[in-house]
CSV table of C-alpha atoms in Angstrom, one decimal:
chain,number,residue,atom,x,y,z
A,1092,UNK,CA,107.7,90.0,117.2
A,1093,UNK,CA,104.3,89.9,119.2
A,1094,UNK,CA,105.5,93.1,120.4
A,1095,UNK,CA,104.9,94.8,117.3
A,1096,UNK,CA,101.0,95.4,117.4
A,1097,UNK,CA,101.3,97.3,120.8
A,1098,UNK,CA,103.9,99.3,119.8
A,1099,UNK,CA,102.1,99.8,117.0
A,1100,UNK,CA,98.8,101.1,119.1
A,1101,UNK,CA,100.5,103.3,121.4
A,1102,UNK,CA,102.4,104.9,118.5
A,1103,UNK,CA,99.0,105.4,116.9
A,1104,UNK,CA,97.8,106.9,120.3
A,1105,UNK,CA,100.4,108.7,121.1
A,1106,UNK,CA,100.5,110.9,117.4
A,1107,UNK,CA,96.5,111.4,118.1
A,1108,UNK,CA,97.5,112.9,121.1
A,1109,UNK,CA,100.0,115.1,120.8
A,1110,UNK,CA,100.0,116.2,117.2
A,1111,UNK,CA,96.1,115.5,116.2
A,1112,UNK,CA,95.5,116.5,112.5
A,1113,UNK,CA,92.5,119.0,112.5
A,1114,UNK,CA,91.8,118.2,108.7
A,1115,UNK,CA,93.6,115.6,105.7
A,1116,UNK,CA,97.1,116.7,104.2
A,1117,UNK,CA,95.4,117.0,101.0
A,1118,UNK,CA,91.4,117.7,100.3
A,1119,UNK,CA,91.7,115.9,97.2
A,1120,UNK,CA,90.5,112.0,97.6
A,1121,UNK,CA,92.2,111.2,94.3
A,1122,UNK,CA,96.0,112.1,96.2
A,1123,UNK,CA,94.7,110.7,99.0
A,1124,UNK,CA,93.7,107.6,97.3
A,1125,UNK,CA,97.1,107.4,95.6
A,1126,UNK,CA,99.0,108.6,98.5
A,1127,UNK,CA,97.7,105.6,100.8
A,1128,UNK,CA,98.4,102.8,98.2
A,1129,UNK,CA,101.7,104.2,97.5
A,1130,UNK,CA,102.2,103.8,101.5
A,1131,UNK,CA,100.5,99.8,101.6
A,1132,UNK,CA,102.9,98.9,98.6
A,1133,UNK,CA,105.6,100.0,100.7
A,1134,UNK,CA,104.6,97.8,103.1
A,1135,UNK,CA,103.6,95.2,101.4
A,1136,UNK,CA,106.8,95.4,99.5
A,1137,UNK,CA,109.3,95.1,102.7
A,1138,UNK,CA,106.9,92.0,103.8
A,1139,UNK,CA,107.7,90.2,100.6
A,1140,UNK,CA,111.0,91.7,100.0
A,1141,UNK,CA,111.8,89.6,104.1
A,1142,UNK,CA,110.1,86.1,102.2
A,1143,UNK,CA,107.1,86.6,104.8
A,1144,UNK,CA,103.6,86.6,105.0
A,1145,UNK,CA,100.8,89.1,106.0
A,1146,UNK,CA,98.1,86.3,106.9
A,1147,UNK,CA,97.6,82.8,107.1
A,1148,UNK,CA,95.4,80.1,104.5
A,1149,UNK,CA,93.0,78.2,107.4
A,1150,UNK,CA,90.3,78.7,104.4
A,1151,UNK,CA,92.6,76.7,102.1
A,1152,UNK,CA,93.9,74.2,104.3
A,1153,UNK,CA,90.7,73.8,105.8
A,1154,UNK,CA,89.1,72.8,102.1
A,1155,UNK,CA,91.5,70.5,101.4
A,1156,UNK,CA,91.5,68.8,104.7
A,1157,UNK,CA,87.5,67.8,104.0
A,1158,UNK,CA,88.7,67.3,100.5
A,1159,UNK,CA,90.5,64.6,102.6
A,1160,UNK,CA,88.5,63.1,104.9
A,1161,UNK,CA,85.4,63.5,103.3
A,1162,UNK,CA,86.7,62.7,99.8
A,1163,UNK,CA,84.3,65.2,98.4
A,1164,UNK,CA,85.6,67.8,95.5
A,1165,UNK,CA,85.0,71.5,97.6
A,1166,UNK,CA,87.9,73.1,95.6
A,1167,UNK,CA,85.3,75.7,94.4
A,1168,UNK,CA,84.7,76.9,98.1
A,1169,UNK,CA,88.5,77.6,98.1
């Protein structure tokens, strides 16, 4: 799967490349707006719809590691 991101880039470069956009599809921000979260919930929807994640919890697990070792309460840092 690493070779997703690359993939992903070249994609990217290639569509600026050989069919830039002069201006946006629509010039109101409000479509725009709705048009874009309409696209991430698709993504996000196929993520979670596969049982995966789109990041990791080092800011969790690092709390409750010193919650550990230190035997210290830092659950509001979490």
């Amino acid at each position: 799967m690493s070779f997703i991101i690359p993939l992903l880039s070249f994609y990217e470069w290639a569509l600026e490349k050989f069919a830039p956009m002069a201006q946006p599809l629509s010039g109101d921000l409000l479509i725009q707006l709705i048009i874009g979260q309409c696209i991430a919930a698709a993504g996000m929807a196929i993520v979670f719809n596969q049982q995966a994640s789109t990041g990791d919890n080092k800011a969790f697990i690092t709390v409750h590691t010193m919650n550990e070792i230190l035997g210290q309460n830092f659950k509001r840092l979490a």
